[in-house]
Short mmCIF file of C-alpha atoms in Angstrom, two decimals:
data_model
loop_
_atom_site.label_atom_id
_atom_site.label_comp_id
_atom_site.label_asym_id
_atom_site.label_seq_id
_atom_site.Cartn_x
_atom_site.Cartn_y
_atom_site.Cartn_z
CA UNK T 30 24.26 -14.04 14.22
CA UNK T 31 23.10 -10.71 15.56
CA UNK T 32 19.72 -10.15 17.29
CA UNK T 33 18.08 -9.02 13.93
CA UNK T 34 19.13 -11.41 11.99
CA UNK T 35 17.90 -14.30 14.38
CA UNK T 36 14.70 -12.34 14.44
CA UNK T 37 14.62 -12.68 10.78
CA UNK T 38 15.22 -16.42 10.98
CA UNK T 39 12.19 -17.61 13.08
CA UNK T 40 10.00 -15.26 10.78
CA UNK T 41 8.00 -17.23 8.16
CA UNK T 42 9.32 -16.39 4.48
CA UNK T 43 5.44 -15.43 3.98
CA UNK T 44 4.97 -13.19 7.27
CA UNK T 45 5.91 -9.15 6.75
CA UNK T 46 9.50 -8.36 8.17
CA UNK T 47 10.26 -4.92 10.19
CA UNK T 48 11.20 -2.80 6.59
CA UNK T 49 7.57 -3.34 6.05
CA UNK T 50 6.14 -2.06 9.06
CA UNK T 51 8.19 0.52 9.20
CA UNK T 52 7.14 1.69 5.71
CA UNK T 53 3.84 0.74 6.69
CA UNK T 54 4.40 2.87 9.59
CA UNK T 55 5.87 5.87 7.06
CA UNK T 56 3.20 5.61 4.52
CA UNK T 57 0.12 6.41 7.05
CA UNK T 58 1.80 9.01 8.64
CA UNK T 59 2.24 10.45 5.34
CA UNK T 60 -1.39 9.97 4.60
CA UNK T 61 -2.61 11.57 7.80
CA UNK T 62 -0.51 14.81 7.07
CA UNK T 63 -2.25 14.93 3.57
CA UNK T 64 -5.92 14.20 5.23
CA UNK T 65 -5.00 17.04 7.59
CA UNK T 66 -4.27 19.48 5.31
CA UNK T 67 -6.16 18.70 2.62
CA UNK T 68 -9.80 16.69 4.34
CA UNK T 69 -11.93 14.68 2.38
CA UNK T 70 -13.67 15.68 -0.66
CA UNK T 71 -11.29 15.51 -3.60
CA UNK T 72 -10.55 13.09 -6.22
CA UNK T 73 -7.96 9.82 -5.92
CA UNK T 74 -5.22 12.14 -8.51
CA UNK T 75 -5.47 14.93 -5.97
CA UNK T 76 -4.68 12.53 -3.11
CA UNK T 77 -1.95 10.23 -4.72
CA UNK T 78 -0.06 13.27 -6.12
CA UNK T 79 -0.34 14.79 -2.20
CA UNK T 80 0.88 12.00 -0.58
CA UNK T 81 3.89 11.53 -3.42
CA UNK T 82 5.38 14.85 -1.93
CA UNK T 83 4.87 14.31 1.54
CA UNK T 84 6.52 10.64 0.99
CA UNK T 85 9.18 12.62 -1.25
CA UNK T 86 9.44 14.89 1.60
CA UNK T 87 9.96 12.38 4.45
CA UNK T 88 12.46 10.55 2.11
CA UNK T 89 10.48 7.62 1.56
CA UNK T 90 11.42 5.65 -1.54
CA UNK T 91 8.56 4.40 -3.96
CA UNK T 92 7.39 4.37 -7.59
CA UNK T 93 4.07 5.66 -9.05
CA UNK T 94 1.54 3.72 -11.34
CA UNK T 95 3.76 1.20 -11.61
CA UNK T 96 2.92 -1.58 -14.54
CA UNK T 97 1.69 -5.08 -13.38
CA UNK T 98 1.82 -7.94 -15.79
CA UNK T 99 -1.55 -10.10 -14.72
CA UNK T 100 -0.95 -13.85 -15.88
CA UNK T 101 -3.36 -16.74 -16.68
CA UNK T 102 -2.12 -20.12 -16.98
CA UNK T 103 1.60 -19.25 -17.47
CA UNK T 104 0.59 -16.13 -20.31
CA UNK T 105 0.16 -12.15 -19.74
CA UNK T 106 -3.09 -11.63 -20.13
CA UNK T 107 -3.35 -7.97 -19.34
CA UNK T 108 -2.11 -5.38 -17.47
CA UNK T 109 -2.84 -3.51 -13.76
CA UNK T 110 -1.08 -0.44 -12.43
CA UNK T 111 0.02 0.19 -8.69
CA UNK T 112 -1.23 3.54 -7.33
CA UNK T 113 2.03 3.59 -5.39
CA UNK T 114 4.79 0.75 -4.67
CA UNK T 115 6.95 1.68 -1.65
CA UNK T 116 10.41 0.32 -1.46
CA UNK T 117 10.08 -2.07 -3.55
CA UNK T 118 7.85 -4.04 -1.21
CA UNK T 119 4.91 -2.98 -0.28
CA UNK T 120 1.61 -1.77 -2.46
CA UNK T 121 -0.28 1.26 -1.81
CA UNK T 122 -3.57 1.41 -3.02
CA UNK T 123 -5.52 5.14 -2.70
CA UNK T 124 -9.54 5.50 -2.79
CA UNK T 125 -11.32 8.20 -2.71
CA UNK T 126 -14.92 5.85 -1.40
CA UNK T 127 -16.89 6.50 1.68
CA UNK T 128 -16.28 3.66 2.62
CA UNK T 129 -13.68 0.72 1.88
CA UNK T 130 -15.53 -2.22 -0.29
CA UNK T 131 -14.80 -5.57 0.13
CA UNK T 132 -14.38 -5.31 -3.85
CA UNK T 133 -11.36 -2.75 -3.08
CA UNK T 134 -9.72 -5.17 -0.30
CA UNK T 135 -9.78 -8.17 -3.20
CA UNK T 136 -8.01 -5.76 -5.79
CA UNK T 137 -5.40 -5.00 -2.99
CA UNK T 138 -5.17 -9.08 -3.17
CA UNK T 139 -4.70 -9.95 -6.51
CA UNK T 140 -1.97 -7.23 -6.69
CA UNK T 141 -0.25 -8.69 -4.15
CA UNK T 142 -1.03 -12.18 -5.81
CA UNK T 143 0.56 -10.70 -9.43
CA UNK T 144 3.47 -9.11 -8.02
CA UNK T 145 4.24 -12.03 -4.98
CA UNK T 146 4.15 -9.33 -2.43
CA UNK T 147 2.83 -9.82 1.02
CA UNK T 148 1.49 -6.59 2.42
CA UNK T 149 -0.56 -3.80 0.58
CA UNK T 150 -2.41 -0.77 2.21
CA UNK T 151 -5.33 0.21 1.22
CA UNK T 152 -6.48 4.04 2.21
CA UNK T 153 -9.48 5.89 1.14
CA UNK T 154 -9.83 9.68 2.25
CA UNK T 155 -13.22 10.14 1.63
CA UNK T 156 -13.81 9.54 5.34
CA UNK T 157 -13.97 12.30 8.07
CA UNK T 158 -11.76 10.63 9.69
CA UNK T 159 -8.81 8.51 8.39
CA UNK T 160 -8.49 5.94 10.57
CA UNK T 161 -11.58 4.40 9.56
CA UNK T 162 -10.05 4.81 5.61
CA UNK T 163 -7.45 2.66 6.33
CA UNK T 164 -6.84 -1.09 5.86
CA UNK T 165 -3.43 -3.12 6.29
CA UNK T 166 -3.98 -6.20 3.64
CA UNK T 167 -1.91 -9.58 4.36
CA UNK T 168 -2.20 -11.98 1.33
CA UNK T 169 -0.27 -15.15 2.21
CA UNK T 170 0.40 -17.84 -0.74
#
């Protein structure tokens, strides 16, 4: 057993691993280029099509608007659609608020809840600056 892999081991199954930071790490870098060149003011589309090339750019793997089967009780119910889900583990949600609403942090949760994922990232870049438009969500079952 290598170093990594005994890392791995004492990790909870529920707790983020290092692909997920590091994506993490990857997606808001990403984001701050885009807030740098572009600034607040524009709509979400404007944003999420941005930060597609620069994570296109960087080599970053992920899928847009990606279909989310919502389930009550065992049946499909509806449907919700990921801004942005990056390598295959980890949801991107983009705003383009002020200000990041408690009512966007519980839609970052209940995709994480309908897809079983444990990190999502929520980013807004309405803000002057984008530190304060970011938010790392943790939803543990």
């Amino acid at each position: 057993m290598n170093r990594q892999d005994a890392k791995n081991a004492k990790q909870p199954r529920n707790e983020p691993n290092g692909e997920v930071d590091v994506l993490c790490h990857r997606v808001i870098g990403a984001a701050l280029e885009v807030h740098r060149l572009l600034g607040p003011g524009f709509l979400e589309s404007v944003y999420e099509e941005a930060l597609c090339i620069e994570l296109s750019l960087g080599g970053v793997p992920f899928a847009r608007q990606v279909p989310v089967g919502v389930a009550y009780k065992g049946r499909t119910v509806g449907e919700a659609r990921l801004d942005l889900l990056v390598g295959e583990c980890l949801i991107v949600e983009l705003k383009a608020a002020e200000a990041i609403a408690p009512i966007h942090v519980a839609q970052v949760i209940s995709y994480l809840k309908a897809t079983r994922l444990a990190v999502g990232l929520l980013i807004s870049f309405n803000v002057p600056v984008l530190r304060r438009g970011i938010k790392r969500v943790i939803h543990t079952p």
